[in-house]
Tab-separated table of C-alpha atoms in Angstrom:
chain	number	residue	atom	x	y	z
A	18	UNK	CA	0.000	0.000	0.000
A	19	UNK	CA	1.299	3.777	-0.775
A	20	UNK	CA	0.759	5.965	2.368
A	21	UNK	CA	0.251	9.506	1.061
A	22	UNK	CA	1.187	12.044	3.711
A	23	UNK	CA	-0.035	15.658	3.829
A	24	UNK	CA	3.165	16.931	6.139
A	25	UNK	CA	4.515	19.610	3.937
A	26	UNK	CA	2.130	21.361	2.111
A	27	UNK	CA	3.040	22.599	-1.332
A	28	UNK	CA	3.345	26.021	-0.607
A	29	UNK	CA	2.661	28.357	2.250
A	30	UNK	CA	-0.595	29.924	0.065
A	31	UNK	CA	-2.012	26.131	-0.824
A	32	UNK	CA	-4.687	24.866	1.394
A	33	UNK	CA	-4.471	22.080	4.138
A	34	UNK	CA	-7.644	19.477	3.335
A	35	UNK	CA	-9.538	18.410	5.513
A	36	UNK	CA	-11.970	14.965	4.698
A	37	UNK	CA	-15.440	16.271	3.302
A	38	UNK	CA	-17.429	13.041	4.155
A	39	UNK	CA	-19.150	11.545	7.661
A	40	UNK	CA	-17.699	8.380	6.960
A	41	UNK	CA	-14.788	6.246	7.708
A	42	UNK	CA	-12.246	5.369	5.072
A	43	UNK	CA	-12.192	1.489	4.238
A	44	UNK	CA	-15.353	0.956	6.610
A	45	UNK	CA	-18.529	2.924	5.503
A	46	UNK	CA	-17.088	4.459	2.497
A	47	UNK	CA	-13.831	3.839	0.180
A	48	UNK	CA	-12.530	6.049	-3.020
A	49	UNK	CA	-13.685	4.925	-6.126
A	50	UNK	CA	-11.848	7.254	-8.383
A	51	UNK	CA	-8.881	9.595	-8.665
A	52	UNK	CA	-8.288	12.469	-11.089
A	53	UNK	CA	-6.882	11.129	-14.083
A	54	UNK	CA	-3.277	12.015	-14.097
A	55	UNK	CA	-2.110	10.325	-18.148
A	56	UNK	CA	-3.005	13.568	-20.264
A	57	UNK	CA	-2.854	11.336	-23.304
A	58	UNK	CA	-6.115	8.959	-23.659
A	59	UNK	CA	-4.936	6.643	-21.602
A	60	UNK	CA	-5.932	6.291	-17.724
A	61	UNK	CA	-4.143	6.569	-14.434
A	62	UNK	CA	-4.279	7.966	-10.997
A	63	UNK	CA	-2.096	9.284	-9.502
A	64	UNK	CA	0.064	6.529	-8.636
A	65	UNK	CA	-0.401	5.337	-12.347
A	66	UNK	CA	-3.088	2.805	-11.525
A	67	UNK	CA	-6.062	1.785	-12.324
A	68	UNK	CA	-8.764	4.038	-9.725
A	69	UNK	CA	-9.821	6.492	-12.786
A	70	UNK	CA	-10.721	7.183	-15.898
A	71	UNK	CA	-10.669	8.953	-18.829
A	72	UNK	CA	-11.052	12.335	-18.450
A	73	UNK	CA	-12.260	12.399	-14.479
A	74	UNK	CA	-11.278	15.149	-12.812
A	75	UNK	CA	-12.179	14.541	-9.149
A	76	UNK	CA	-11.996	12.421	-6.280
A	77	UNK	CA	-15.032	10.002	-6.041
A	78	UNK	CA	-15.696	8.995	-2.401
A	79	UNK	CA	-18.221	6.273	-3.073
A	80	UNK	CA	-20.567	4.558	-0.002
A	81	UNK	CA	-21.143	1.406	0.082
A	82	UNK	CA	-24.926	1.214	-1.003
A	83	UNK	CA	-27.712	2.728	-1.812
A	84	UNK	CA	-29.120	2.052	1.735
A	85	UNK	CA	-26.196	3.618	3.684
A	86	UNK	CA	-27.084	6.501	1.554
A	87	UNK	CA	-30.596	6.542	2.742
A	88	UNK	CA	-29.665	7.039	5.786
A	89	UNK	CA	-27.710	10.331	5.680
A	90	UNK	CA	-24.480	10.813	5.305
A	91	UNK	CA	-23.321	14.884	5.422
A	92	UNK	CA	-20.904	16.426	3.269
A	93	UNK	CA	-19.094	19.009	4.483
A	94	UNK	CA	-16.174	21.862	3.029
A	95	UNK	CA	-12.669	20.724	2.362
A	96	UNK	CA	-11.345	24.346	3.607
A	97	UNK	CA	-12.819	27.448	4.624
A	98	UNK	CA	-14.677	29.908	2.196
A	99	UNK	CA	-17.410	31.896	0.351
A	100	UNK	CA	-20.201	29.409	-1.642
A	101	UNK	CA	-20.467	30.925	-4.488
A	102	UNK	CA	-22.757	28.996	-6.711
A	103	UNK	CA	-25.202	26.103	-5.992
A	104	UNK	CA	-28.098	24.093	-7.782
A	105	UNK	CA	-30.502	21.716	-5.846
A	106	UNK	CA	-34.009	19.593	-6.921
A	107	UNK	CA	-31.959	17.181	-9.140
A	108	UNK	CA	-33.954	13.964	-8.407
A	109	UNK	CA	-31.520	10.875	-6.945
A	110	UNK	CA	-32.065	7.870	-8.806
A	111	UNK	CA	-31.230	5.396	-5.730
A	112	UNK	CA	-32.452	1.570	-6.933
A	113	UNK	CA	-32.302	2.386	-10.299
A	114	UNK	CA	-29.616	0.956	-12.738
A	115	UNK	CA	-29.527	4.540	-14.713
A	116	UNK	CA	-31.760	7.405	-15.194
A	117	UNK	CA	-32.265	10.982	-17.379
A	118	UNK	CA	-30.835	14.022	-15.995
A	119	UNK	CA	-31.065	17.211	-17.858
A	120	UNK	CA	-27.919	18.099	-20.503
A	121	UNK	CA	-25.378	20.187	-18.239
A	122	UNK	CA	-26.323	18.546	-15.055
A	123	UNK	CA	-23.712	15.508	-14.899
A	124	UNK	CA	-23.127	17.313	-11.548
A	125	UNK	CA	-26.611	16.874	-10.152
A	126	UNK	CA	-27.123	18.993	-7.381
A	127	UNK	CA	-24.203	20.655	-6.181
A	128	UNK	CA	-22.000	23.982	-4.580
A	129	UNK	CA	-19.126	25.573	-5.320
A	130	UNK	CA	-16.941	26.993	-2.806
A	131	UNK	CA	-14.468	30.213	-2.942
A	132	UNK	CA	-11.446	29.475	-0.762
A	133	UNK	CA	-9.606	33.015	-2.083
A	134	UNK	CA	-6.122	32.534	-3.665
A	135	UNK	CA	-7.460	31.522	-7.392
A	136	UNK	CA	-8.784	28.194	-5.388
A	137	UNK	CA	-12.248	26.837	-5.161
A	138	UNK	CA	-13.975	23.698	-4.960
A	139	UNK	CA	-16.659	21.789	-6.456
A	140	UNK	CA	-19.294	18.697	-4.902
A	141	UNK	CA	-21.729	17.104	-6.693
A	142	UNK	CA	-24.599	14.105	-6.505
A	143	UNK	CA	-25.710	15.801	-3.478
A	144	UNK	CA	-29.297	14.440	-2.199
A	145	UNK	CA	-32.289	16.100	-3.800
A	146	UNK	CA	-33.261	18.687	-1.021
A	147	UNK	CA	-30.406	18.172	1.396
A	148	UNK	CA	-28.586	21.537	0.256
A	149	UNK	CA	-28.602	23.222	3.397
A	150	UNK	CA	-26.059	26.539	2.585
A	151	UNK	CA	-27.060	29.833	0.555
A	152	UNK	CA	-25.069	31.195	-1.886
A	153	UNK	CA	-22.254	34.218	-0.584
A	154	UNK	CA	-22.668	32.159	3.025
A	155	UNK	CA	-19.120	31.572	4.638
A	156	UNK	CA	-18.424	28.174	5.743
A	157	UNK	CA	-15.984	26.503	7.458
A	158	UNK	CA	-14.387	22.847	7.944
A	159	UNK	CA	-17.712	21.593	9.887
A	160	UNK	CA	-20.490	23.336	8.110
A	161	UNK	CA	-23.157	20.871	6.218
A	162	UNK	CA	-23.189	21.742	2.874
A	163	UNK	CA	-25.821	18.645	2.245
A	164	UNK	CA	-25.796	15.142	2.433
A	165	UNK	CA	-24.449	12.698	-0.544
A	166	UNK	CA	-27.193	11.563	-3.099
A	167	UNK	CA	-27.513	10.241	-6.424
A	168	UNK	CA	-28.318	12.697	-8.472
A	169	UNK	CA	-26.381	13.950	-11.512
A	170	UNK	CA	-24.663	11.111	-13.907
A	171	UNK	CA	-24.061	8.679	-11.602
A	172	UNK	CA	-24.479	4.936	-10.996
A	173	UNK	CA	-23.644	4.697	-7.099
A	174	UNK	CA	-23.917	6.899	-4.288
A	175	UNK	CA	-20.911	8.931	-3.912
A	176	UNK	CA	-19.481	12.653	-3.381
A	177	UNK	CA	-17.815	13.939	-6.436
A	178	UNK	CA	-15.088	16.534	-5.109
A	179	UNK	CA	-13.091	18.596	-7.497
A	180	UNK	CA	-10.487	21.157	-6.578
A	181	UNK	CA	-9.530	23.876	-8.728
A	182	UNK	CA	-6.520	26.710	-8.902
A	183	UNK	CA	-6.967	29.527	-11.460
A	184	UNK	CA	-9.626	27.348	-13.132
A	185	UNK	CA	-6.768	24.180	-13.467
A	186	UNK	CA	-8.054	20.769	-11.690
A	187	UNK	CA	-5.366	20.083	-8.813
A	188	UNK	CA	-5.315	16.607	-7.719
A	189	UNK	CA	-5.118	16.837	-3.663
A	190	UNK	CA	-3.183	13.352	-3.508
A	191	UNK	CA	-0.442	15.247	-5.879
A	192	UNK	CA	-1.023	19.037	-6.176
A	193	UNK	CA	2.675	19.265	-7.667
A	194	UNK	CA	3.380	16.524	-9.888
A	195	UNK	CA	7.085	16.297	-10.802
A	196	UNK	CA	5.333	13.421	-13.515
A	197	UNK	CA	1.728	12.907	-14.510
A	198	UNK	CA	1.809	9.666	-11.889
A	199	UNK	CA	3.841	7.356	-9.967
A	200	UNK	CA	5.869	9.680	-7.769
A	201	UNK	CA	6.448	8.254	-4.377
A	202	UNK	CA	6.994	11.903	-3.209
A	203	UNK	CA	3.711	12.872	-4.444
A	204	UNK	CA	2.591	16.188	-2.521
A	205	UNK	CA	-0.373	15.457	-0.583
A	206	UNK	CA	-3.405	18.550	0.176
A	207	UNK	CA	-4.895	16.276	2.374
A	208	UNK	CA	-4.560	17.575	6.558
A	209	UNK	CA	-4.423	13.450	7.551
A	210	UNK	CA	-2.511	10.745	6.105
A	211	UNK	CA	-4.751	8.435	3.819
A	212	UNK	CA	-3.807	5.329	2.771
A	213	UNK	CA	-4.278	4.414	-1.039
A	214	UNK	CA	-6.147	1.986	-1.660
A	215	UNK	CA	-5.979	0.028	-5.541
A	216	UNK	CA	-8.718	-2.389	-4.391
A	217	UNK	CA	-10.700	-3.567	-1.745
A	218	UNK	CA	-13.998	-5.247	-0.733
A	219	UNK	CA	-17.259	-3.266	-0.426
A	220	UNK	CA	-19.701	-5.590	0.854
A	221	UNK	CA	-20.531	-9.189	1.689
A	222	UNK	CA	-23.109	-11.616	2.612
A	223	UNK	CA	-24.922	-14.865	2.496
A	224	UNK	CA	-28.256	-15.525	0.952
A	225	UNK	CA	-30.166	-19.378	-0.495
A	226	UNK	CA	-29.013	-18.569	-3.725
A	227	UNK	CA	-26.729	-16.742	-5.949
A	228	UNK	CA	-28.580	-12.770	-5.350
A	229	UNK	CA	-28.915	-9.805	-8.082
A	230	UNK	CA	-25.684	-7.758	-8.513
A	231	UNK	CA	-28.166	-4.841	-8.487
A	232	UNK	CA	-29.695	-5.927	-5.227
A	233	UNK	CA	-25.867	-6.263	-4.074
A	234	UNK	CA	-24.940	-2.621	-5.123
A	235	UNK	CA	-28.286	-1.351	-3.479
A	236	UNK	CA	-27.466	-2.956	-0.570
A	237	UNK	CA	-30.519	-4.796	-0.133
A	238	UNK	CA	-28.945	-8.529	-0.100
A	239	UNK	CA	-27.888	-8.186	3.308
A	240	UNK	CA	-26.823	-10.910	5.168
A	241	UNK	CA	-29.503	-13.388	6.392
A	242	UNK	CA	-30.501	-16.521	7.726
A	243	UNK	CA	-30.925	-19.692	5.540
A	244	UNK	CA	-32.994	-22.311	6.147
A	245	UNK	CA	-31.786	-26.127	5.298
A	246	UNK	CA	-35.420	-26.317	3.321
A	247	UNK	CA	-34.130	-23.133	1.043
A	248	UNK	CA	-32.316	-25.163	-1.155
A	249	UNK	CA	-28.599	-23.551	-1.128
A	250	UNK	CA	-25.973	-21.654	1.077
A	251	UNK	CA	-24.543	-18.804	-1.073
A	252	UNK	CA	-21.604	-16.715	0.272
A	253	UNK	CA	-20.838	-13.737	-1.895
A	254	UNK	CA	-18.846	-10.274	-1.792
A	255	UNK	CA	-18.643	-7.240	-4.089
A	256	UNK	CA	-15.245	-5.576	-4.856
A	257	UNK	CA	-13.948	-2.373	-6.283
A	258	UNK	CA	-10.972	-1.637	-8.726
A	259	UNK	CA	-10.760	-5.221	-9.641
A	260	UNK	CA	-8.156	-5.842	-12.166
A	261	UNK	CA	-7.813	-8.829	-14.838
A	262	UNK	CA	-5.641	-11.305	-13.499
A	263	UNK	CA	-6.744	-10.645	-9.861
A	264	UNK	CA	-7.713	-13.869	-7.477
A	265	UNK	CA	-10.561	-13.965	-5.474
A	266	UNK	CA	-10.775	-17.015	-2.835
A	267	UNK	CA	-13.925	-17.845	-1.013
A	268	UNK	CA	-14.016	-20.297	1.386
A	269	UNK	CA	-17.421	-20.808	3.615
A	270	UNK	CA	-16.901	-22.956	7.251
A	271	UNK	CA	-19.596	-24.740	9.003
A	272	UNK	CA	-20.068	-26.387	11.922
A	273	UNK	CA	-18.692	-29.374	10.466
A	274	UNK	CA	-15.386	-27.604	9.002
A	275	UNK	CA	-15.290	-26.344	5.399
A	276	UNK	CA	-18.131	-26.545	3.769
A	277	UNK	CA	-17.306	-25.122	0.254
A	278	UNK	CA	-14.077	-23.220	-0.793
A	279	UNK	CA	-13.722	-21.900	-4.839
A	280	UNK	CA	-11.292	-20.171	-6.244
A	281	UNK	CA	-11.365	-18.074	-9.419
A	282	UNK	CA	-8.807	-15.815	-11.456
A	283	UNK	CA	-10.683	-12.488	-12.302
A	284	UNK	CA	-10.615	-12.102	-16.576
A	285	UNK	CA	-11.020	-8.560	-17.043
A	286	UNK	CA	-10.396	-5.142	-15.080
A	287	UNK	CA	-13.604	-3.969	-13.452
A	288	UNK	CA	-14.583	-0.399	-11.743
A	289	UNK	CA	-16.954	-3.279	-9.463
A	290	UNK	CA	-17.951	-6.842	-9.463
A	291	UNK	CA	-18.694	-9.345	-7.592
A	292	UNK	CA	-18.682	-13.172	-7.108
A	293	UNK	CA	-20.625	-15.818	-5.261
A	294	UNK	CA	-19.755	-19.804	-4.572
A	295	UNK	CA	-22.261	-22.137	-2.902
A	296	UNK	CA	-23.442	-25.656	-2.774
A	297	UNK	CA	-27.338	-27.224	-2.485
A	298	UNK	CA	-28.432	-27.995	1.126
A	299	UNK	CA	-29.874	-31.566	1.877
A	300	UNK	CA	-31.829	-32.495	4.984
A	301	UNK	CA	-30.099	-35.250	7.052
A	302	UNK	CA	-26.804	-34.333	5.456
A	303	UNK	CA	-26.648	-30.626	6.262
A	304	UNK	CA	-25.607	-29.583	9.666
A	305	UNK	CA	-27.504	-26.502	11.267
A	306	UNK	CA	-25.851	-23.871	12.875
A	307	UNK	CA	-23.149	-20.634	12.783
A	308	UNK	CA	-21.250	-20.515	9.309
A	309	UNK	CA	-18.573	-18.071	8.666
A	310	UNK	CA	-17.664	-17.074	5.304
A	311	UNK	CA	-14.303	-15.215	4.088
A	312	UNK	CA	-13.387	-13.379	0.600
A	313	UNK	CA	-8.976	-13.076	0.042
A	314	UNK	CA	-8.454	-10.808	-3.124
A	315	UNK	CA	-4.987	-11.552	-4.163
A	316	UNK	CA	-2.922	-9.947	-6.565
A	317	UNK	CA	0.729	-10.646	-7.976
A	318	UNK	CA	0.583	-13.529	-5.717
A	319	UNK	CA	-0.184	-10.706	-2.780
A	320	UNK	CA	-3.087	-10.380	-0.531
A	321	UNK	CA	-4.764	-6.785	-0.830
A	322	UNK	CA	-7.938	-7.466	1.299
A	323	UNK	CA	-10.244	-9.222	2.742
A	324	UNK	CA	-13.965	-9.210	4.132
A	325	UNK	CA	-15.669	-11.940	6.124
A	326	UNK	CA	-19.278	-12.727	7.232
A	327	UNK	CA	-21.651	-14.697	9.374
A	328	UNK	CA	-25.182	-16.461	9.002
A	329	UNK	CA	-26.751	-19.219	11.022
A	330	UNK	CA	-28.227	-22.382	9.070
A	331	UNK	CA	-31.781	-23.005	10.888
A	332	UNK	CA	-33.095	-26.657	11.093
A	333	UNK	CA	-37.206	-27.002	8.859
């Protein structure tokens, strides 16, 4: 893992960062996506992997469903300043693969702040109605600005933060890039040290049989309990920045040791996706109880995460 570290600041003028999200890194909430750093039409964050795309020219801090959303989570300022311009009333499209927004609202509902200096920042897919500054308010580091939505173009439920100098996107995990990406000594905006991430597990679960990715994403195939007279046991997880060659491991143990373990080399480079590995339950032959089930995602032969979870089988 690269540990970025916001010690130094670029210069004395250049702000300090602080986290805009009510969440916790690598718990509740994980980044998605990176400015792109290649200026060709290639793709690369700013440690020249995979966490971007084309063109993107923000920082996507992405929950992990649809439900967590629900609930409210507030966004708040990355520094100090004037809001300057805002839009709200963009409907969220929460459960819903994809839907319409209006041409020139990719950014859904939104504000822009004014930090002074030639810097300002931008946040977008904010809930329908959760704006809750006006435009020329001042703000600082713990005033809600609204709570993250999905409105705008967007398929997940995540706060879209771009920072700008003079009008020129700034990445805040390498404000002064000596090359477009890879730079261990990448200069860091950010007030606390963050910990990059290439990959990592969003969610897991068990349900009787192999569930809807959609219902995965929307967070609606929460773990439950399975009856022997369901017919299966299905462990599954969802992942982010998956990349071909990857290997995901899941192994499920019962009460009777393992109970099913599969294996499977990941064929192409996803931005999610997910996989699942059960077996068919019998009566007679099927032990009730607590079973625990574990996802490894392993790359270059290298373990890069893991998530585990827990159901109990119930007897008819």
């Amino acid at each position: 893992m690269l540990i970025i570290s916001a010690a130094t600041p670029v210069a004395a003028r250049d702000p300090i960062l602080g986290f805009p999200v009510d969440c916790t890194l690598g718990q509740d909430c994980f980044i998605q996506n990176h400015v792109d750093s290649d200026p060709s039409i290639g793709t690369a964050d700013f440690t020249c992997g995979t966490l971007s795309y084309d063109g993107h020219q923000g920082t996507d801090i992405a929950l992990i469903s649809d439900v967590e959303a629900i609930k409210g989570v507030s966004v708040t300022p990355i520094s100090p300043g004037v809001v300057r311009r805002l839009r709200d009333g963009v409907e969220d499209q929460f459960f819903a693969a994809s839907a319409p927004h209006p041409d020139g609202q990719d950014c859904g509902n939104g504000v822009v702040i004014d930090h002074g200096g030639g810097w300002e920042s931008q946040y977008c897919h904010l809930r329908n109605r959760s704006i809750a500054v006006e435009i020329g308010q001042r703000v600082g580091l713990q005033t809600t600005l609204g709570q993250i939505g999905m409105s705008g173009r967007t398929k997940f439920p995540h706060l879209h933060v771009s920072l700008r100098k003079d009008g020129r996107v700034v990445d805040p995990f390498n404000a002064v890039p000596l090359n477009y990406c890879g730079d261990e000594d990448a200069k860091s905006l950010w007030a606390d040290k963050i910990t990059y991430r290439p990959s990592g597990f969003v969610n897991a679960g068990f349900s009787p049989q192999i569930p809807d990715y959609d219902e995965v994403k929307w967070g609606k195939a929460a773990p439950q309990p399975v009856g022997i007279d369901d017919g299966a046991l299905v462990f599954w997880a969802q992942i982010f920045g998956a990349q071909a060659g990857d290997v995901m491991q899941l192994v499920i143990h019962g009460p009777n040791g393992v109970f099913i373990e599969h294996e499977e080399t990941l064929d192409s480079t996803q931005a999610r996706a997910m996989r699942a590995a059960g077996r068919r339950l019998h009566e007679g032959n099927t032990q009730p109880g607590h079973y625990h089930g574990k996802a490894i995602l392993t790359r270059n032969a290298r373990e890069i995460g893991s998530i585990s979870a827990t159901t109990t089988l119930t007897a008819p």
